[in-house]
Tab-separated table of C-alpha atoms and ligand atoms in Angstrom:
chain	number	residue	atom	x	y	z
A	186	MET	CA	-0.146	-0.054	-0.140
A	187	ASP	CA	0.991	3.745	-0.719
A	188	LYS	CA	3.163	4.704	2.153
A	189	CYS	CA	1.629	8.147	2.729
A	190	LYS	CA	-2.039	6.900	2.234
A	191	LYS	CA	-4.066	7.718	5.284
A	192	THR	CA	-6.439	5.623	6.660
A	193	VAL	CA	-9.992	6.638	7.742
A	194	VAL	CA	-12.213	4.268	9.839
A	195	VAL	CA	-15.780	5.731	8.980
A	196	GLY	CA	-18.434	4.478	11.582
A	197	VAL	CA	-22.075	4.369	10.290
A	198	THR	CA	-25.022	4.357	12.253
A	199	GLY	CA	-28.591	4.146	11.627
A	200	GLY	CA	-30.055	7.311	10.558
A	201	ILE	CA	-32.014	8.151	7.527
A	202	ALA	CA	-28.730	10.248	6.432
A	203	VAL	CA	-26.889	6.777	5.893
A	204	TYR	CA	-26.843	7.179	2.135
A	205	LYS	CA	-25.191	10.316	2.516
A	206	ALA	CA	-22.093	8.498	3.927
A	207	LEU	CA	-21.741	6.638	0.955
A	208	ASP	CA	-20.889	10.171	-1.153
A	209	VAL	CA	-18.610	11.074	1.706
A	210	ILE	CA	-16.664	7.979	1.256
A	211	SER	CA	-16.762	8.193	-2.433
A	212	LYS	CA	-15.117	11.562	-2.327
A	213	LEU	CA	-12.542	10.278	0.312
A	214	LYS	CA	-11.506	7.733	-1.819
A	215	LYS	CA	-11.167	10.015	-4.830
A	216	LYS	CA	-8.668	11.769	-2.626
A	217	ASN	CA	-6.699	8.614	-2.100
A	218	PHE	CA	-7.548	7.650	1.712
A	219	ASP	CA	-8.078	4.235	2.683
A	220	ILE	CA	-11.385	3.784	4.068
A	221	HIS	CA	-12.818	1.109	6.591
A	222	VAL	CA	-16.564	1.010	7.080
A	223	VAL	CA	-17.914	-0.326	10.595
A	224	MET	CA	-21.559	-0.244	10.382
A	225	THR	CA	-24.286	-0.690	13.092
A	226	LYS	CA	-27.069	-3.080	13.345
A	227	SER	CA	-29.371	-0.309	12.489
A	228	ALA	CA	-27.456	1.121	9.914
A	229	MET	CA	-27.688	-1.993	8.027
A	230	GLU	CA	-31.454	-1.731	8.140
A	231	PHE	CA	-31.049	1.228	5.774
A	232	VAL	CA	-28.447	0.193	3.422
A	233	THR	CA	-26.810	-2.951	2.965
A	234	PRO	CA	-23.263	-3.538	3.731
A	235	LEU	CA	-22.471	-4.481	0.121
A	236	THR	CA	-23.110	-0.882	-1.127
A	237	PHE	CA	-20.534	0.314	1.522
A	238	GLN	CA	-18.106	-2.319	0.553
A	239	THR	CA	-18.139	-1.560	-3.265
A	240	ILE	CA	-17.785	2.236	-2.479
A	241	SER	CA	-15.022	1.888	0.167
A	242	GLN	CA	-13.494	-1.049	-1.596
A	243	ASN	CA	-12.658	-2.868	1.542
A	244	ILE	CA	-14.717	-5.647	3.577
A	245	VAL	CA	-17.441	-3.867	5.537
A	246	ASN	CA	-17.125	-4.435	9.653
A	247	SER	CA	-20.066	-4.810	11.522
A	248	ASP	CA	-20.386	-7.784	14.036
A	249	MET	CA	-17.384	-8.189	16.949
A	250	PHE	CA	-18.412	-11.854	16.999
A	251	SER	CA	-18.413	-12.864	13.511
A	252	GLU	CA	-16.128	-15.514	11.825
A	253	PRO	CA	-12.664	-14.117	12.336
A	254	ARG	CA	-11.266	-13.259	8.795
A	255	ALA	CA	-7.762	-12.193	10.183
A	256	TRP	CA	-6.009	-13.422	13.278
A	257	GLU	CA	-6.139	-9.839	14.895
A	258	ILE	CA	-8.762	-8.710	17.416
A	259	GLN	CA	-10.904	-6.596	14.906
A	260	HIS	CA	-11.519	-3.826	17.018
A	261	ILE	CA	-8.097	-3.140	18.115
A	262	SER	CA	-6.720	-3.422	14.856
A	263	LEU	CA	-9.419	-1.172	13.541
A	264	ALA	CA	-8.663	1.568	16.178
A	265	LYS	CA	-4.964	1.203	15.748
A	266	LYS	CA	-5.280	1.700	11.834
A	267	ALA	CA	-6.998	4.908	12.071
A	268	ASP	CA	-5.609	7.955	11.356
A	269	LEU	CA	-8.761	9.484	11.969
A	270	MET	CA	-12.329	8.152	12.644
A	271	LEU	CA	-15.472	9.671	11.502
A	272	ILE	CA	-18.657	8.901	12.706
A	273	VAL	CA	-21.489	9.667	9.460
A	274	PRO	CA	-24.155	9.867	10.392
A	275	ALA	CA	-23.660	9.973	13.923
A	276	THR	CA	-27.008	9.111	16.034
A	277	ALA	CA	-28.187	10.290	19.328
A	278	ASN	CA	-27.457	6.843	20.568
A	279	ILE	CA	-23.581	6.594	19.445
A	280	ILE	CA	-23.123	9.991	20.696
A	281	GLY	CA	-24.771	9.006	24.282
A	282	LYS	CA	-23.121	5.642	24.277
A	283	VAL	CA	-19.319	7.068	23.728
A	284	ALA	CA	-20.392	9.863	26.491
A	285	SER	CA	-21.148	7.189	28.886
A	286	GLY	CA	-18.390	5.136	28.243
A	287	ILE	CA	-20.615	2.265	27.160
A	288	ALA	CA	-18.632	-0.307	24.530
A	289	ASP	CA	-21.276	-2.938	23.508
A	290	ASP	CA	-20.923	-3.094	19.658
A	291	LEU	CA	-17.816	-3.314	17.435
A	292	LEU	CA	-18.096	0.687	16.372
A	293	SER	CA	-18.489	1.700	19.990
A	294	THR	CA	-15.629	-0.515	21.068
A	295	THR	CA	-13.596	0.949	18.317
A	296	ILE	CA	-14.183	4.279	19.096
A	297	MET	CA	-13.145	3.587	22.675
A	298	ALA	CA	-10.079	1.990	21.902
A	299	THR	CA	-8.818	4.345	19.326
A	300	LYS	CA	-5.892	7.194	19.851
A	301	SER	CA	-6.529	8.960	16.655
A	302	PRO	CA	-8.945	12.330	16.355
A	303	VAL	CA	-12.703	11.196	16.281
A	304	VAL	CA	-15.288	13.430	14.278
A	305	PHE	CA	-18.801	13.162	14.618
A	306	ALA	CA	-21.057	14.258	12.021
A	307	PRO	CA	-24.726	14.276	14.008
A	308	ALA	CA	-27.592	13.928	12.096
A	309	MET	CA	-31.030	13.582	13.812
A	310	ASN	CA	-34.514	15.061	14.248
A	311	THR	CA	-34.256	18.569	15.471
A	312	ASN	CA	-35.930	17.974	18.877
A	313	MET	CA	-33.742	14.962	19.254
A	314	TYR	CA	-30.782	17.110	18.382
A	315	ASN	CA	-31.488	20.090	20.824
A	316	ASN	CA	-32.974	17.688	23.417
A	317	PRO	CA	-30.458	18.742	26.290
A	318	ILE	CA	-29.131	15.416	27.103
A	319	VAL	CA	-27.937	15.296	23.577
A	320	GLN	CA	-26.503	18.633	23.617
A	321	GLN	CA	-25.005	17.749	27.216
A	322	ASN	CA	-23.278	14.681	25.809
A	323	ILE	CA	-22.007	16.747	22.991
A	324	ASP	CA	-20.530	19.087	25.263
A	325	LYS	CA	-18.820	16.748	27.390
A	326	LEU	CA	-17.317	14.953	24.535
A	327	SER	CA	-16.132	18.206	22.881
A	328	LYS	CA	-14.661	19.269	26.110
A	329	LEU	CA	-12.739	15.624	25.840
A	330	GLY	CA	-11.301	16.441	22.827
A	331	TYR	CA	-13.619	15.101	20.291
A	332	GLU	CA	-14.777	16.984	17.194
A	333	PHE	CA	-18.478	17.795	15.992
A	334	ILE	CA	-19.466	19.053	12.567
A	335	LYS	CA	-22.206	21.011	13.393
A	336	PRO	CA	-25.257	20.017	11.339
A	337	ASP	CA	-27.230	22.005	9.208
A	338	SER	CA	-30.794	23.947	9.641
A	339	GLY	CA	-33.492	22.771	6.897
A	340	ARG	CA	-36.272	20.624	6.309
A	341	LEU	CA	-35.363	17.102	7.524
A	342	ALA	CA	-36.655	13.930	6.505
A	343	CYS	CA	-39.386	13.432	8.805
A	344	GLY	CA	-40.774	16.511	7.814
A	345	ASP	CA	-39.695	19.034	10.688
A	346	ILE	CA	-37.700	21.770	9.814
A	347	GLY	CA	-34.848	22.928	12.282
A	348	ASP	CA	-31.271	21.809	13.279
A	349	GLY	CA	-30.155	18.095	12.336
A	350	LYS	CA	-29.246	17.900	8.555
A	351	LEU	CA	-26.389	16.314	7.546
A	352	PRO	CA	-24.497	19.127	6.122
A	353	ASP	CA	-22.967	18.564	2.544
A	354	THR	CA	-20.736	15.942	2.066
A	355	SER	CA	-18.199	17.981	0.003
A	356	PHE	CA	-18.090	20.179	3.248
A	357	ILE	CA	-17.379	17.022	5.280
A	358	SER	CA	-14.668	15.248	3.480
A	359	GLY	CA	-13.162	18.951	3.121
A	360	ILE	CA	-12.897	18.949	6.615
A	361	ILE	CA	-11.230	15.444	6.904
A	362	GLU	CA	-9.070	16.217	4.404
A	363	SER	CA	-7.813	19.123	5.729
A	364	MET	CA	-7.459	17.422	9.176
A	365	LEU	CA	-5.329	14.733	7.887
A	366	TYR	CA	-3.378	17.295	5.512
A	367	ASP	CA	0.095	15.921	5.282
A	368	LYS	CA	1.790	19.394	6.078
A	369	LYS	CA	1.103	21.294	9.625
A	370	ASP	CA	4.057	23.520	9.420
A	371	LEU	CA	1.842	26.599	10.272
A	372	LYS	CA	0.163	25.151	13.270
A	373	GLY	CA	-0.016	28.278	15.923
A	374	LYS	CA	0.808	30.927	13.201
A	375	ASN	CA	-1.809	33.485	12.220
A	376	VAL	CA	-1.988	34.124	8.369
A	377	LEU	CA	-3.672	37.175	6.934
A	378	VAL	CA	-4.837	36.900	2.987
A	379	THR	CA	-6.678	39.420	0.652
A	380	ALA	CA	-8.464	37.977	-2.455
A	381	GLY	CA	-10.311	38.944	-5.091
A	382	PRO	CA	-11.511	42.698	-6.683
A	383	THR	CA	-12.572	45.935	-5.218
A	384	LEU	CA	-15.547	48.063	-6.342
A	385	ALA	CA	-14.784	51.571	-7.001
A	386	CYS	CA	-18.370	52.933	-6.607
A	387	ILE	CA	-19.879	56.064	-9.190
A	388	ASP	CA	-23.504	56.024	-7.791
A	389	PRO	CA	-25.932	53.895	-5.884
A	390	VAL	CA	-26.051	51.540	-8.440
A	391	ARG	CA	-22.766	51.606	-10.698
A	392	TYR	CA	-19.327	51.138	-9.910
A	393	ILE	CA	-15.702	49.862	-11.824
A	394	THR	CA	-14.112	46.959	-10.944
A	395	ASN	CA	-12.023	44.256	-12.532
A	396	LYS	CA	-11.724	40.413	-13.566
A	397	SER	CA	-10.370	38.958	-10.493
A	398	SER	CA	-12.026	35.521	-9.784
A	399	GLY	CA	-10.384	35.662	-6.329
A	400	LYS	CA	-9.515	31.853	-6.836
A	401	MET	CA	-5.768	32.307	-6.191
A	402	GLY	CA	-6.112	34.086	-2.516
A	403	TYR	CA	-9.023	31.343	-1.693
A	404	CYS	CA	-6.456	28.862	-2.435
A	405	ILE	CA	-3.976	30.381	-0.309
A	406	ALA	CA	-6.446	31.180	2.413
A	407	GLU	CA	-7.380	27.016	1.967
A	408	GLU	CA	-3.977	26.142	2.101
A	409	ALA	CA	-2.546	27.967	5.060
A	410	ARG	CA	-5.820	26.799	6.987
A	411	ASP	CA	-4.903	22.744	6.236
A	412	ARG	CA	-1.373	23.637	6.973
A	413	GLY	CA	-2.596	24.701	10.642
A	414	ALA	CA	-2.823	28.473	10.694
A	415	LYS	CA	-5.346	30.562	11.956
A	416	VAL	CA	-6.942	32.241	8.712
A	417	THR	CA	-8.021	35.668	8.058
A	418	LEU	CA	-9.338	36.006	4.454
A	419	ILE	CA	-10.403	39.532	3.631
A	420	SER	CA	-12.266	39.276	0.338
A	421	GLY	CA	-14.031	41.583	-2.168
A	422	PRO	CA	-17.191	39.971	-4.140
A	423	THR	CA	-16.804	36.721	-5.595
A	424	LYS	CA	-18.809	33.755	-6.606
A	425	LEU	CA	-16.537	31.389	-4.871
A	426	PRO	CA	-18.198	29.452	-1.330
A	427	ILE	CA	-16.702	30.507	1.813
A	428	PRO	CA	-14.439	28.259	2.709
A	429	PHE	CA	-14.746	26.526	6.049
A	430	GLY	CA	-12.671	27.076	9.468
A	431	ILE	CA	-11.584	30.800	8.076
A	432	ASN	CA	-12.592	33.839	9.595
A	433	HIS	CA	-13.874	35.319	6.264
A	434	ILE	CA	-14.536	39.352	6.175
A	435	GLY	CA	-16.347	40.262	2.868
A	436	VAL	CA	-15.355	43.766	1.740
A	437	ASN	CA	-16.602	46.119	-1.315
A	438	THR	CA	-14.310	48.928	-1.684
A	439	ASN	CA	-10.569	49.698	-1.196
A	440	ARG	CA	-11.304	51.502	1.796
A	441	GLU	CA	-13.539	48.629	3.547
A	442	MET	CA	-10.464	46.438	2.789
A	443	LEU	CA	-7.861	48.848	3.939
A	444	ASN	CA	-9.895	49.107	7.382
A	445	ALA	CA	-10.516	45.342	7.685
A	446	VAL	CA	-6.525	44.627	7.262
A	447	LEU	CA	-5.482	47.535	9.812
A	448	ASP	CA	-7.859	46.018	11.980
A	449	ASN	CA	-6.283	42.298	11.820
A	450	PHE	CA	-2.894	42.940	10.990
A	451	ASP	CA	-0.906	43.554	14.123
A	452	SER	CA	-1.428	39.975	15.310
A	453	GLN	CA	-0.501	38.312	11.935
A	454	ASP	CA	2.899	36.320	11.244
A	455	ILE	CA	2.205	36.306	7.118
A	456	VAL	CA	0.283	38.471	5.198
A	457	VAL	CA	-0.465	37.515	1.505
A	458	LYS	CA	-2.279	39.742	-0.706
A	459	ALA	CA	-3.788	38.332	-3.629
A	460	ALA	CA	-6.301	40.988	-3.946
A	461	ALA	CA	-6.700	42.811	-7.146
A	462	VAL	CA	-7.512	46.467	-5.459
A	463	ALA	CA	-8.792	49.131	-7.225
A	464	ASP	CA	-5.990	52.060	-7.643
A	465	TYR	CA	-8.413	54.749	-8.501
A	466	LYS	CA	-11.676	56.016	-7.329
A	467	PRO	CA	-14.310	58.268	-8.640
A	468	LYS	CA	-13.413	61.876	-7.721
A	469	VAL	CA	-17.027	62.301	-6.950
A	470	TYR	CA	-19.417	59.732	-5.560
A	471	SER	CA	-22.688	60.747	-6.595
A	472	ASP	CA	-25.487	59.967	-3.882
A	473	ILE	CA	-28.111	59.898	-6.216
A	474	LYS	CA	-28.146	57.516	-9.668
A	475	ILE	CA	-26.490	59.717	-11.942
A	476	LYS	CA	-29.241	60.360	-14.866
A	477	LYS	CA	-28.695	59.972	-18.431
A	478	SER	CA	-29.318	63.410	-19.363
A	479	GLU	CA	-26.273	64.310	-21.111
A	480	ASP	CA	-24.801	62.581	-24.140
A	481	GLU	CA	-21.560	62.355	-22.826
A	482	LEU	CA	-20.416	61.370	-19.323
A	483	SER	CA	-16.667	62.234	-17.775
A	484	LEU	CA	-15.572	60.686	-14.848
A	485	ASN	CA	-12.505	62.261	-12.838
A	486	PHE	CA	-10.204	59.688	-10.644
A	487	VAL	CA	-8.375	60.173	-7.889
A	488	LYS	CA	-5.668	57.537	-6.736
A	489	ASP	CA	-7.047	55.421	-3.741
A	490	THR	CA	-5.115	53.857	-0.925
A	491	ASP	CA	-2.004	51.281	-1.784
A	492	ILE	CA	-3.109	49.055	1.221
A	493	LEU	CA	0.212	47.146	0.759
A	494	LYS	CA	2.175	50.335	0.420
A	495	ARG	CA	0.900	51.276	3.965
A	496	LEU	CA	1.482	47.583	5.307
A	497	GLY	CA	5.404	47.999	4.268
A	498	GLU	CA	5.345	51.096	6.024
A	499	ILE	CA	3.980	49.579	9.379
A	500	LYS	CA	4.879	46.145	9.302
A	501	THR	CA	7.026	44.757	12.471
A	502	LYS	CA	7.733	40.980	12.551
A	503	GLN	CA	5.367	40.373	9.622
A	504	ILE	CA	6.315	38.523	6.571
A	505	LEU	CA	4.618	40.613	3.696
A	506	VAL	CA	3.821	38.895	0.252
A	507	GLY	CA	2.485	40.911	-2.591
A	508	PHE	CA	1.629	40.146	-5.911
A	509	ALA	CA	2.591	41.761	-9.270
A	510	ALA	CA	-0.090	41.585	-11.938
A	511	GLU	CA	1.671	42.745	-15.100
A	512	SER	CA	1.377	42.523	-18.850
A	513	ASN	CA	5.003	43.727	-19.595
A	514	ASP	CA	8.292	44.009	-18.327
A	515	LEU	CA	7.657	41.508	-15.542
A	516	ILE	CA	10.434	40.964	-13.394
A	517	LYS	CA	11.614	44.577	-13.757
A	518	ASN	CA	8.101	45.775	-12.802
A	519	ALA	CA	7.896	43.398	-9.901
A	520	GLU	CA	11.371	43.901	-8.778
A	521	GLY	CA	10.176	47.655	-8.425
A	522	LYS	CA	7.073	46.893	-6.245
A	523	LEU	CA	9.214	44.366	-3.975
A	524	LYS	CA	11.173	47.222	-3.057
A	525	ARG	CA	8.872	50.186	-3.307
A	526	LYS	CA	6.306	48.367	-1.140
A	527	ASN	CA	9.066	47.007	1.416
A	528	LEU	CA	7.980	43.068	0.716
A	529	ASP	CA	9.614	39.982	1.781
A	530	TYR	CA	8.315	38.188	-1.352
A	531	ILE	CA	6.556	38.908	-4.585
A	532	VAL	CA	4.519	36.578	-6.612
A	533	ALA	CA	4.851	37.904	-10.719
A	534	ASN	CA	2.333	36.822	-12.987
A	535	ASN	CA	1.876	37.665	-16.508
A	536	ILE	CA	-1.759	38.632	-16.548
A	537	THR	CA	-1.845	38.640	-20.788
A	538	ALA	CA	-1.188	34.553	-20.858
A	539	VAL	CA	-4.839	33.074	-21.684
A	540	ASP	CA	-4.594	29.952	-20.104
A	541	THR	CA	-3.275	30.891	-16.498
A	542	GLY	CA	-3.579	34.305	-14.420
A	543	PHE	CA	-7.134	36.224	-13.798
A	544	ALA	CA	-10.133	33.378	-13.828
A	545	SER	CA	-8.325	30.284	-14.566
A	546	ASP	CA	-7.463	27.121	-12.360
A	547	ASP	CA	-3.946	27.729	-13.203
A	548	ASN	CA	-1.338	29.906	-12.517
A	549	LYS	CA	2.549	30.426	-13.884
A	550	VAL	CA	4.503	32.696	-11.916
A	551	THR	CA	7.829	33.941	-10.774
A	552	VAL	CA	8.570	34.517	-7.199
A	553	LEU	CA	11.356	36.999	-6.163
A	554	SER	CA	12.763	37.548	-2.365
A	555	LYS	CA	14.234	40.603	-1.037
A	556	THR	CA	17.004	38.566	-0.429
A	557	GLY	CA	17.674	38.305	-4.474
A	558	GLU	CA	16.205	34.920	-4.937
A	559	LYS	CA	14.457	34.390	-8.358
A	560	LEU	CA	12.361	31.375	-8.778
A	561	ASP	CA	10.565	30.373	-12.179
A	562	LEU	CA	7.757	28.024	-11.771
A	563	LEU	CA	6.112	25.553	-13.731
A	564	LYS	CA	2.381	26.142	-14.982
A	565	MET	CA	0.510	24.321	-11.922
A	566	SER	CA	-3.015	24.731	-10.488
A	567	LYS	CA	-3.445	27.472	-7.902
A	568	ARG	CA	-3.918	25.237	-5.122
A	569	GLN	CA	-0.211	23.817	-5.693
A	570	LEU	CA	0.747	26.957	-6.448
A	571	ALA	CA	-0.124	28.110	-2.857
A	572	ARG	CA	1.245	25.037	-1.649
A	573	LYS	CA	4.591	25.778	-3.144
A	574	LEU	CA	4.620	29.368	-2.100
A	575	PHE	CA	4.297	28.442	1.634
A	576	ASP	CA	7.239	26.052	1.241
A	577	ILE	CA	9.226	28.990	-0.059
A	578	ILE	CA	8.356	31.295	2.337
A	579	ASP	CA	11.267	31.240	5.343
A	580	LEU	CA	9.548	31.182	8.789
A	581	ALA	CA	12.995	31.524	10.350
B	840	CTP	N1	-2.323	46.383	-4.000
B	840	CTP	C1	-2.656	47.052	-3.017
B	840	CTP	N2	-3.512	48.272	-3.230
B	840	CTP	C2	-3.559	48.904	-4.256
B	840	CTP	C3	-3.226	48.328	-5.056
B	840	CTP	C4	-2.128	47.131	-5.063
B	840	CTP	O1	-2.485	46.753	-1.932
B	840	CTP	N3	-4.235	49.698	-4.177
B	840	CTP	C5	-1.483	45.322	-3.600
B	840	CTP	C6	-2.112	44.262	-4.639
B	840	CTP	O2	-2.830	43.420	-3.613
B	840	CTP	C7	-0.910	43.510	-5.233
B	840	CTP	C8	0.227	44.409	-5.209
B	840	CTP	O3	-0.307	45.432	-3.891
B	840	CTP	O4	-0.181	42.554	-4.042
B	840	CTP	C9	0.794	44.945	-6.779
B	840	CTP	O5	-0.554	45.261	-7.327
B	840	CTP	P1	-0.339	45.551	-8.848
B	840	CTP	O6	-1.988	45.628	-9.389
B	840	CTP	O7	0.123	44.601	-9.265
B	840	CTP	O8	0.264	46.720	-8.754
B	840	CTP	P2	-0.012	47.996	-8.483
B	840	CTP	O9	0.865	48.270	-7.100
B	840	CTP	O10	-1.581	48.420	-8.350
B	840	CTP	O11	0.945	48.768	-9.526
B	840	CTP	P3	0.288	48.852	-11.235
B	840	CTP	O12	-1.114	49.055	-11.103
B	840	CTP	O13	1.047	50.385	-11.463
B	840	CTP	O14	0.911	47.974	-12.001
C-alpha cells in the first residue's frame, strides 16, 4: 500500500442520512484515502454492507463476534489502523454511548480503543438534536477532545424544519482532508490573505471593478488553513463559496479592505495580498443615481490607498507577500514593487497569458524575494502554487 496513504475508519450509524455517508466515502476515496467502514446493526437496516463495501473497496465490519477473517482482534486493529475516525451520520445513540463510556458493539468499542482523532457528524430529528441530554453529551465529548461537525438547519427527512440536517458531503470530506493534510508547519501561526477585486463606486447602482475571480487568494487561504494556521480571509466580491474553518470578512471597496486589513494586521505572522485592489476611485461619488441627461459623461478619478505599501511602512514581525499583475516587463516591474512596498516576497504573474492568471484554475509565476532569489515556477494549479508558496516562505 502507498506509504503516505492515510486511513479513515468510517463509523456508520442508523439514521436516514446513511445514504449520504456513501457520498462522503466516495469523495474521500477519490482523494486516495484508505477507507474502512464499521456499520452498526441499525445502519444495516437502511443500506446493505455490500453498498459500502463496493464504494470503500474494503470489507465492511459490523459484528464483534463474526467468523474471524484475520488473526487480529478486529476492534483493536481498526482502532490502531485509523489515522482518523469519522462517524457519519452520528445518531443520538452513538453520541450518548460514547459519552457514557458504553462499548457494546464493534463501533463503540473501536471508538473507545482508538487514539486517533474522532469526528462526529450528527444528523437526527431537530427535537432530538436539541434535547438537553444530547447537547450535554456533545458538550462533554467536545471538552474531551472529540470533534463535531455541526449539523445544518433545514427541512429534515421527517418533515420537521430545524437543526439536524447532515451538512453537504463535500463540506464533510473537506474537513477530513484538511485534518489529515500532510503538512502542519503553520500550526500556531496567524495568516491574513486578501482576495478578489474591490469596487470603485460611482453612484448607488454603478461601480468600476476588474476581472479578478479571487481563486488564487482563496487557494492560499485554504492551504494555510490545512497547514494548521489561523486564517483571516479578507475578500472582495467573488462567486466562490466561503471556505470552512476560516475567518472570512467580506468587503467591497478599497477603504473597507484597508480598514479590515489594518484591524487584523498586528497579530499576523504572514500577510499575503492576492487581491486586485482598485487603484483609483471616482473623484466625486454621486449619492443619487446619475441620470442619462447628457450625451457624454466624464468621470474624474483620484488615486486610492495602496494598501500593501501602507503595510510595508508599518510592518514589524510580519512576512509580507505581494502579487504583481503585469502585462509587460514582468520581472522589472515586480522587482520595483518588491522594493517600493517593502515586501519579503512578490509573486509575479503575466496577466495576458490565456491559460493562466485571472479567472483560470492554473497559474504560472516567478517568485522574487527581498534577498534577491528568483524562482521561475512551472504552470500549475492555483492550489499547487499556494502549497509551493508556503514551502518557499522562510519562517525563520
Ligand atoms: N495593492 C494594494 N493596494 C492597491 C493596489 C495594489 O494593496 N491600491 C497590492 C495588490 O494586492 C498586490 C500588489 O499591491 O499584492 C501589487 O498590485 P498590482 O495591481 O500588481 O500593482 P500596483 O501596485 O497597483 O501597480 P500598477 O497598477 O502600476 O501595476
